[in-house]
Amino acid sequence: QRLISAESFWYDLKHNQHCEDAMPFICNLYTAIEIAFKKHLYKNLPPNISDSEVLITAEKKAQNAGFSKVPDWIRGTRISMVNQTIQSERQTLGAAVLAFLIIADAENLSMVYSRQPNFLDAINEIIMVRGHGNQIIPLEVSDIQNLRKITYTTIKTLLEI
């Protein structure tokens, strides 16, 4: 449903050069990626790690798969949100990414990297543009098109592993 709403927004917009408020579009993309993570987050039991080890573990597993540093907007996710996501109580996109890095095995993370080396940076861009989801976001259509492409590539990557 979220991708249908995003595509409707895109279809109505694509003949323009600028969008006064892309927030509804960005929120739909953000939520669509969150949903794509769900099948990966709840099929495996999480490892038993302390709060202080969450970011360290996620960073280490990302680097072992080939990714560089976990981007700042993802790293800024509250650890309590990661724990809630792992327990399937509540989810934000940043928490879903960190939980995925912790829960996924090395083979899956390597497959993600081989399919989409910019996976973490792409998601970071969606999170960064959306912010807290409560402001007007004016964007050029070319920027909206790029975010659209990032989202579809990321969802495709998650569906293929």
mmCIF file with all atom_site columns, C-alpha atoms in Angstrom:
data_model
loop_
_atom_site.group_PDB
_atom_site.id
_atom_site.type_symbol
_atom_site.label_atom_id
_atom_site.label_alt_id
_atom_site.label_comp_id
_atom_site.label_asym_id
_atom_site.label_entity_id
_atom_site.label_seq_id
_atom_site.pdbx_PDB_ins_code
_atom_site.Cartn_x
_atom_site.Cartn_y
_atom_site.Cartn_z
_atom_site.occupancy
_atom_site.B_iso_or_equiv
_atom_site.pdbx_formal_charge
_atom_site.auth_seq_id
_atom_site.auth_comp_id
_atom_site.auth_asym_id
_atom_site.auth_atom_id
_atom_site.pdbx_PDB_model_num
ATOM 1   C CA . GLN A 1 1   ? 0.000  0.000   0.000   1.00 0.00 ? 1   GLN A CA 1
ATOM 2   C CA . ARG A 1 2   ? 2.801  2.429   0.859   1.00 0.00 ? 2   ARG A CA 1
ATOM 3   C CA . LEU A 1 3   ? 4.505  1.893   -2.483  1.00 0.00 ? 3   LEU A CA 1
ATOM 4   C CA . ILE A 1 4   ? 1.201  2.448   -4.289  1.00 0.00 ? 4   ILE A CA 1
ATOM 5   C CA . SER A 1 5   ? 0.770  5.748   -2.466  1.00 0.00 ? 5   SER A CA 1
ATOM 6   C CA . ALA A 1 6   ? 4.360  6.724   -3.266  1.00 0.00 ? 6   ALA A CA 1
ATOM 7   C CA . GLU A 1 7   ? 3.903  5.849   -6.934  1.00 0.00 ? 7   GLU A CA 1
ATOM 8   C CA . SER A 1 8   ? 0.694  7.860   -7.098  1.00 0.00 ? 8   SER A CA 1
ATOM 9   C CA . PHE A 1 9   ? 2.553  10.854  -5.662  1.00 0.00 ? 9   PHE A CA 1
ATOM 10  C CA . TRP A 1 10  ? 5.389  10.296  -8.164  1.00 0.00 ? 10  TRP A CA 1
ATOM 11  C CA . TYR A 1 11  ? 2.995  9.976   -11.093 1.00 0.00 ? 11  TYR A CA 1
ATOM 12  C CA . ASP A 1 12  ? 1.280  13.256  -10.208 1.00 0.00 ? 12  ASP A CA 1
ATOM 13  C CA . LEU A 1 13  ? 4.605  15.012  -9.751  1.00 0.00 ? 13  LEU A CA 1
ATOM 14  C CA . LYS A 1 14  ? 6.973  13.759  -12.413 1.00 0.00 ? 14  LYS A CA 1
ATOM 15  C CA . HIS A 1 15  ? 6.154  16.470  -14.985 1.00 0.00 ? 15  HIS A CA 1
ATOM 16  C CA . ASN A 1 16  ? 7.123  19.232  -12.547 1.00 0.00 ? 16  ASN A CA 1
ATOM 17  C CA . GLN A 1 17  ? 10.582 20.474  -11.621 1.00 0.00 ? 17  GLN A CA 1
ATOM 18  C CA . HIS A 1 18  ? 10.027 21.114  -7.933  1.00 0.00 ? 18  HIS A CA 1
ATOM 19  C CA . CYS A 1 19  ? 7.852  19.827  -5.103  1.00 0.00 ? 19  CYS A CA 1
ATOM 20  C CA . GLU A 1 20  ? 6.833  22.111  -2.267  1.00 0.00 ? 20  GLU A CA 1
ATOM 21  C CA . ASP A 1 21  ? 6.344  19.269  0.226   1.00 0.00 ? 21  ASP A CA 1
ATOM 22  C CA . ALA A 1 22  ? 7.664  15.770  -0.394  1.00 0.00 ? 22  ALA A CA 1
ATOM 23  C CA . MET A 1 23  ? 7.059  14.621  3.199   1.00 0.00 ? 23  MET A CA 1
ATOM 24  C CA . PRO A 1 24  ? 4.103  12.322  2.361   1.00 0.00 ? 24  PRO A CA 1
ATOM 25  C CA . PHE A 1 25  ? 6.208  10.670  -0.345  1.00 0.00 ? 25  PHE A CA 1
ATOM 26  C CA . ILE A 1 26  ? 9.251  10.321  1.924   1.00 0.00 ? 26  ILE A CA 1
ATOM 27  C CA . CYS A 1 27  ? 7.149  8.842   4.738   1.00 0.00 ? 27  CYS A CA 1
ATOM 28  C CA . ASN A 1 28  ? 5.696  6.255   2.360   1.00 0.00 ? 28  ASN A CA 1
ATOM 29  C CA . LEU A 1 29  ? 9.186  5.255   1.187   1.00 0.00 ? 29  LEU A CA 1
ATOM 30  C CA . TYR A 1 30  ? 10.456 5.077   4.770   1.00 0.00 ? 30  TYR A CA 1
ATOM 31  C CA . THR A 1 31  ? 7.571  2.846   5.843   1.00 0.00 ? 31  THR A CA 1
ATOM 32  C CA . ALA A 1 32  ? 7.872  0.602   2.777   1.00 0.00 ? 32  ALA A CA 1
ATOM 33  C CA . ILE A 1 33  ? 11.504 -0.132  3.644   1.00 0.00 ? 33  ILE A CA 1
ATOM 34  C CA . GLU A 1 34  ? 10.571 -0.748  7.301   1.00 0.00 ? 34  GLU A CA 1
ATOM 35  C CA . ILE A 1 35  ? 8.018  -3.331  6.161   1.00 0.00 ? 35  ILE A CA 1
ATOM 36  C CA . ALA A 1 36  ? 10.574 -5.040  3.910   1.00 0.00 ? 36  ALA A CA 1
ATOM 37  C CA . PHE A 1 37  ? 12.801 -5.656  6.949   1.00 0.00 ? 37  PHE A CA 1
ATOM 38  C CA . LYS A 1 38  ? 10.103 -7.463  8.937   1.00 0.00 ? 38  LYS A CA 1
ATOM 39  C CA . LYS A 1 39  ? 10.574 -10.923 7.430   1.00 0.00 ? 39  LYS A CA 1
ATOM 40  C CA . HIS A 1 40  ? 14.265 -10.802 8.303   1.00 0.00 ? 40  HIS A CA 1
ATOM 41  C CA . LEU A 1 41  ? 13.855 -9.508  11.826  1.00 0.00 ? 41  LEU A CA 1
ATOM 42  C CA . TYR A 1 42  ? 11.421 -12.009 13.213  1.00 0.00 ? 42  TYR A CA 1
ATOM 43  C CA . LYS A 1 43  ? 12.548 -15.302 11.679  1.00 0.00 ? 43  LYS A CA 1
ATOM 44  C CA . ASN A 1 44  ? 15.715 -15.533 13.771  1.00 0.00 ? 44  ASN A CA 1
ATOM 45  C CA . LEU A 1 45  ? 16.263 -15.352 17.485  1.00 0.00 ? 45  LEU A CA 1
ATOM 46  C CA . PRO A 1 46  ? 18.371 -12.362 18.494  1.00 0.00 ? 46  PRO A CA 1
ATOM 47  C CA . PRO A 1 47  ? 21.728 -12.922 20.134  1.00 0.00 ? 47  PRO A CA 1
ATOM 48  C CA . ASN A 1 48  ? 22.033 -12.201 23.820  1.00 0.00 ? 48  ASN A CA 1
ATOM 49  C CA . ILE A 1 49  ? 23.960 -8.921  23.878  1.00 0.00 ? 49  ILE A CA 1
ATOM 50  C CA . SER A 1 50  ? 23.976 -5.999  26.281  1.00 0.00 ? 50  SER A CA 1
ATOM 51  C CA . ASP A 1 51  ? 22.863 -2.490  25.354  1.00 0.00 ? 51  ASP A CA 1
ATOM 52  C CA . SER A 1 52  ? 26.467 -1.328  25.328  1.00 0.00 ? 52  SER A CA 1
ATOM 53  C CA . GLU A 1 53  ? 27.312 -3.962  22.702  1.00 0.00 ? 53  GLU A CA 1
ATOM 54  C CA . VAL A 1 54  ? 24.486 -3.188  20.243  1.00 0.00 ? 54  VAL A CA 1
ATOM 55  C CA . LEU A 1 55  ? 26.294 -0.562  18.165  1.00 0.00 ? 55  LEU A CA 1
ATOM 56  C CA . ILE A 1 56  ? 29.645 -2.335  18.456  1.00 0.00 ? 56  ILE A CA 1
ATOM 57  C CA . THR A 1 57  ? 28.137 -5.621  17.242  1.00 0.00 ? 57  THR A CA 1
ATOM 58  C CA . ALA A 1 58  ? 26.214 -3.986  14.392  1.00 0.00 ? 58  ALA A CA 1
ATOM 59  C CA . GLU A 1 59  ? 29.303 -2.057  13.281  1.00 0.00 ? 59  GLU A CA 1
ATOM 60  C CA . LYS A 1 60  ? 31.543 -5.121  13.415  1.00 0.00 ? 60  LYS A CA 1
ATOM 61  C CA . LYS A 1 61  ? 29.122 -7.316  11.470  1.00 0.00 ? 61  LYS A CA 1
ATOM 62  C CA . ALA A 1 62  ? 28.620 -4.581  8.844   1.00 0.00 ? 62  ALA A CA 1
ATOM 63  C CA . GLN A 1 63  ? 32.373 -4.210  8.390   1.00 0.00 ? 63  GLN A CA 1
ATOM 64  C CA . ASN A 1 64  ? 32.870 -7.976  8.187   1.00 0.00 ? 64  ASN A CA 1
ATOM 65  C CA . ALA A 1 65  ? 30.338 -8.045  5.332   1.00 0.00 ? 65  ALA A CA 1
ATOM 66  C CA . GLY A 1 66  ? 32.249 -5.317  3.470   1.00 0.00 ? 66  GLY A CA 1
ATOM 67  C CA . PHE A 1 67  ? 30.379 -2.184  4.459   1.00 0.00 ? 67  PHE A CA 1
ATOM 68  C CA . SER A 1 68  ? 32.255 0.798   5.774   1.00 0.00 ? 68  SER A CA 1
ATOM 69  C CA . LYS A 1 69  ? 31.179 2.559   8.952   1.00 0.00 ? 69  LYS A CA 1
ATOM 70  C CA . VAL A 1 70  ? 27.484 2.465   9.872   1.00 0.00 ? 70  VAL A CA 1
ATOM 71  C CA . PRO A 1 71  ? 26.219 5.957   8.923   1.00 0.00 ? 71  PRO A CA 1
ATOM 72  C CA . ASP A 1 72  ? 25.529 8.531   11.625  1.00 0.00 ? 72  ASP A CA 1
ATOM 73  C CA . TRP A 1 73  ? 21.748 8.789   11.230  1.00 0.00 ? 73  TRP A CA 1
ATOM 74  C CA . ILE A 1 74  ? 21.482 5.023   11.720  1.00 0.00 ? 74  ILE A CA 1
ATOM 75  C CA . ARG A 1 75  ? 23.997 5.041   14.593  1.00 0.00 ? 75  ARG A CA 1
ATOM 76  C CA . GLY A 1 76  ? 21.914 7.755   16.276  1.00 0.00 ? 76  GLY A CA 1
ATOM 77  C CA . THR A 1 77  ? 19.025 5.355   16.828  1.00 0.00 ? 77  THR A CA 1
ATOM 78  C CA . ARG A 1 78  ? 18.123 4.904   20.479  1.00 0.00 ? 78  ARG A CA 1
ATOM 79  C CA . ILE A 1 79  ? 19.208 1.487   21.773  1.00 0.00 ? 79  ILE A CA 1
ATOM 80  C CA . SER A 1 80  ? 15.809 1.067   23.441  1.00 0.00 ? 80  SER A CA 1
ATOM 81  C CA . MET A 1 81  ? 14.218 1.256   19.975  1.00 0.00 ? 81  MET A CA 1
ATOM 82  C CA . VAL A 1 82  ? 16.553 -1.466  18.707  1.00 0.00 ? 82  VAL A CA 1
ATOM 83  C CA . ASN A 1 83  ? 15.574 -3.677  21.650  1.00 0.00 ? 83  ASN A CA 1
ATOM 84  C CA . GLN A 1 84  ? 11.876 -3.029  21.003  1.00 0.00 ? 84  GLN A CA 1
ATOM 85  C CA . THR A 1 85  ? 12.366 -3.879  17.337  1.00 0.00 ? 85  THR A CA 1
ATOM 86  C CA . ILE A 1 86  ? 14.155 -7.124  18.176  1.00 0.00 ? 86  ILE A CA 1
ATOM 87  C CA . GLN A 1 87  ? 11.285 -8.023  20.502  1.00 0.00 ? 87  GLN A CA 1
ATOM 88  C CA . SER A 1 88  ? 8.813  -7.128  17.691  1.00 0.00 ? 88  SER A CA 1
ATOM 89  C CA . GLU A 1 89  ? 7.114  -4.522  19.833  1.00 0.00 ? 89  GLU A CA 1
ATOM 90  C CA . ARG A 1 90  ? 7.821  -1.414  17.770  1.00 0.00 ? 90  ARG A CA 1
ATOM 91  C CA . GLN A 1 91  ? 9.968  -0.461  14.830  1.00 0.00 ? 91  GLN A CA 1
ATOM 92  C CA . THR A 1 92  ? 11.707 2.532   13.318  1.00 0.00 ? 92  THR A CA 1
ATOM 93  C CA . LEU A 1 93  ? 13.824 2.286   10.206  1.00 0.00 ? 93  LEU A CA 1
ATOM 94  C CA . GLY A 1 94  ? 17.100 2.991   12.015  1.00 0.00 ? 94  GLY A CA 1
ATOM 95  C CA . ALA A 1 95  ? 16.237 0.393   14.653  1.00 0.00 ? 95  ALA A CA 1
ATOM 96  C CA . ALA A 1 96  ? 15.313 -2.104  11.938  1.00 0.00 ? 96  ALA A CA 1
ATOM 97  C CA . VAL A 1 97  ? 18.688 -1.635  10.248  1.00 0.00 ? 97  VAL A CA 1
ATOM 98  C CA . LEU A 1 98  ? 20.645 -2.101  13.486  1.00 0.00 ? 98  LEU A CA 1
ATOM 99  C CA . ALA A 1 99  ? 18.521 -5.099  14.508  1.00 0.00 ? 99  ALA A CA 1
ATOM 100 C CA . PHE A 1 100 ? 19.017 -6.608  11.058  1.00 0.00 ? 100 PHE A CA 1
ATOM 101 C CA . LEU A 1 101 ? 22.784 -6.172  11.306  1.00 0.00 ? 101 LEU A CA 1
ATOM 102 C CA . ILE A 1 102 ? 22.747 -7.896  14.709  1.00 0.00 ? 102 ILE A CA 1
ATOM 103 C CA . ILE A 1 103 ? 20.377 -10.739 13.794  1.00 0.00 ? 103 ILE A CA 1
ATOM 104 C CA . ALA A 1 104 ? 21.424 -11.536 10.214  1.00 0.00 ? 104 ALA A CA 1
ATOM 105 C CA . ASP A 1 105 ? 24.084 -14.136 9.639   1.00 0.00 ? 105 ASP A CA 1
ATOM 106 C CA . ALA A 1 106 ? 27.344 -13.344 7.838   1.00 0.00 ? 106 ALA A CA 1
ATOM 107 C CA . GLU A 1 107 ? 26.171 -14.976 4.601   1.00 0.00 ? 107 GLU A CA 1
ATOM 108 C CA . ASN A 1 108 ? 23.048 -12.800 4.354   1.00 0.00 ? 108 ASN A CA 1
ATOM 109 C CA . LEU A 1 109 ? 24.979 -9.629  5.146   1.00 0.00 ? 109 LEU A CA 1
ATOM 110 C CA . SER A 1 110 ? 27.559 -10.501 2.490   1.00 0.00 ? 110 SER A CA 1
ATOM 111 C CA . MET A 1 111 ? 24.745 -11.099 -0.007  1.00 0.00 ? 111 MET A CA 1
ATOM 112 C CA . VAL A 1 112 ? 23.292 -7.684  0.812   1.00 0.00 ? 112 VAL A CA 1
ATOM 113 C CA . TYR A 1 113 ? 26.676 -6.068  0.282   1.00 0.00 ? 113 TYR A CA 1
ATOM 114 C CA . SER A 1 114 ? 27.244 -7.862  -3.026  1.00 0.00 ? 114 SER A CA 1
ATOM 115 C CA . ARG A 1 115 ? 23.823 -6.786  -4.327  1.00 0.00 ? 115 ARG A CA 1
ATOM 116 C CA . GLN A 1 116 ? 23.852 -3.245  -2.951  1.00 0.00 ? 116 GLN A CA 1
ATOM 117 C CA . PRO A 1 117 ? 27.183 -1.954  -1.592  1.00 0.00 ? 117 PRO A CA 1
ATOM 118 C CA . ASN A 1 118 ? 25.530 1.369   -0.693  1.00 0.00 ? 118 ASN A CA 1
ATOM 119 C CA . PHE A 1 119 ? 22.735 -0.362  1.281   1.00 0.00 ? 119 PHE A CA 1
ATOM 120 C CA . LEU A 1 120 ? 23.469 1.375   4.600   1.00 0.00 ? 120 LEU A CA 1
ATOM 121 C CA . ASP A 1 121 ? 24.148 4.759   2.984   1.00 0.00 ? 121 ASP A CA 1
ATOM 122 C CA . ALA A 1 122 ? 20.938 4.502   0.929   1.00 0.00 ? 122 ALA A CA 1
ATOM 123 C CA . ILE A 1 123 ? 18.819 3.857   4.006   1.00 0.00 ? 123 ILE A CA 1
ATOM 124 C CA . ASN A 1 124 ? 20.690 6.563   5.876   1.00 0.00 ? 124 ASN A CA 1
ATOM 125 C CA . GLU A 1 125 ? 19.712 9.024   3.138   1.00 0.00 ? 125 GLU A CA 1
ATOM 126 C CA . ILE A 1 126 ? 16.004 8.181   3.493   1.00 0.00 ? 126 ILE A CA 1
ATOM 127 C CA . ILE A 1 127 ? 16.236 8.565   7.287   1.00 0.00 ? 127 ILE A CA 1
ATOM 128 C CA . MET A 1 128 ? 18.166 11.830  6.982   1.00 0.00 ? 128 MET A CA 1
ATOM 129 C CA . VAL A 1 129 ? 15.735 13.413  4.503   1.00 0.00 ? 129 VAL A CA 1
ATOM 130 C CA . ARG A 1 130 ? 12.692 12.324  6.525   1.00 0.00 ? 130 ARG A CA 1
ATOM 131 C CA . GLY A 1 131 ? 14.080 13.527  9.840   1.00 0.00 ? 131 GLY A CA 1
ATOM 132 C CA . HIS A 1 132 ? 11.410 13.290  12.514  1.00 0.00 ? 132 HIS A CA 1
ATOM 133 C CA . GLY A 1 133 ? 8.649  13.328  9.915   1.00 0.00 ? 133 GLY A CA 1
ATOM 134 C CA . ASN A 1 134 ? 7.069  16.546  11.095  1.00 0.00 ? 134 ASN A CA 1
ATOM 135 C CA . GLN A 1 135 ? 8.352  19.225  8.726   1.00 0.00 ? 135 GLN A CA 1
ATOM 136 C CA . ILE A 1 136 ? 7.759  20.373  5.169   1.00 0.00 ? 136 ILE A CA 1
ATOM 137 C CA . ILE A 1 137 ? 10.372 19.017  2.778   1.00 0.00 ? 137 ILE A CA 1
ATOM 138 C CA . PRO A 1 138 ? 10.733 20.942  -0.475  1.00 0.00 ? 138 PRO A CA 1
ATOM 139 C CA . LEU A 1 139 ? 12.679 18.871  -3.024  1.00 0.00 ? 139 LEU A CA 1
ATOM 140 C CA . GLU A 1 140 ? 13.614 18.952  -6.660  1.00 0.00 ? 140 GLU A CA 1
ATOM 141 C CA . VAL A 1 141 ? 11.969 16.227  -8.714  1.00 0.00 ? 141 VAL A CA 1
ATOM 142 C CA . SER A 1 142 ? 15.401 14.773  -9.495  1.00 0.00 ? 142 SER A CA 1
ATOM 143 C CA . ASP A 1 143 ? 16.003 14.319  -5.755  1.00 0.00 ? 143 ASP A CA 1
ATOM 144 C CA . ILE A 1 144 ? 12.618 12.647  -5.366  1.00 0.00 ? 144 ILE A CA 1
ATOM 145 C CA . GLN A 1 145 ? 13.446 10.354  -8.276  1.00 0.00 ? 145 GLN A CA 1
ATOM 146 C CA . ASN A 1 146 ? 16.727 9.395   -6.610  1.00 0.00 ? 146 ASN A CA 1
ATOM 147 C CA . LEU A 1 147 ? 14.981 8.587   -3.313  1.00 0.00 ? 147 LEU A CA 1
ATOM 148 C CA . ARG A 1 148 ? 12.449 6.511   -5.219  1.00 0.00 ? 148 ARG A CA 1
ATOM 149 C CA . LYS A 1 149 ? 15.237 4.539   -6.905  1.00 0.00 ? 149 LYS A CA 1
ATOM 150 C CA . ILE A 1 150 ? 17.055 4.035   -3.586  1.00 0.00 ? 150 ILE A CA 1
ATOM 151 C CA . THR A 1 151 ? 13.878 2.662   -2.021  1.00 0.00 ? 151 THR A CA 1
ATOM 152 C CA . TYR A 1 152 ? 13.117 0.206   -4.803  1.00 0.00 ? 152 TYR A CA 1
ATOM 153 C CA . THR A 1 153 ? 16.714 -1.018  -4.906  1.00 0.00 ? 153 THR A CA 1
ATOM 154 C CA . THR A 1 154 ? 16.769 -1.492  -1.130  1.00 0.00 ? 154 THR A CA 1
ATOM 155 C CA . ILE A 1 155 ? 13.460 -3.347  -1.035  1.00 0.00 ? 155 ILE A CA 1
ATOM 156 C CA . LYS A 1 156 ? 14.585 -5.555  -3.935  1.00 0.00 ? 156 LYS A CA 1
ATOM 157 C CA . THR A 1 157 ? 17.788 -6.365  -2.068  1.00 0.00 ? 157 THR A CA 1
ATOM 158 C CA . LEU A 1 158 ? 15.859 -7.342  1.066   1.00 0.00 ? 158 LEU A CA 1
ATOM 159 C CA . LEU A 1 159 ? 13.433 -9.487  -0.918  1.00 0.00 ? 159 LEU A CA 1
ATOM 160 C CA . GLU A 1 160 ? 16.231 -11.346 -2.703  1.00 0.00 ? 160 GLU A CA 1
ATOM 161 C CA . ILE A 1 161 ? 18.114 -12.510 0.372   1.00 0.00 ? 161 ILE A CA 1
#
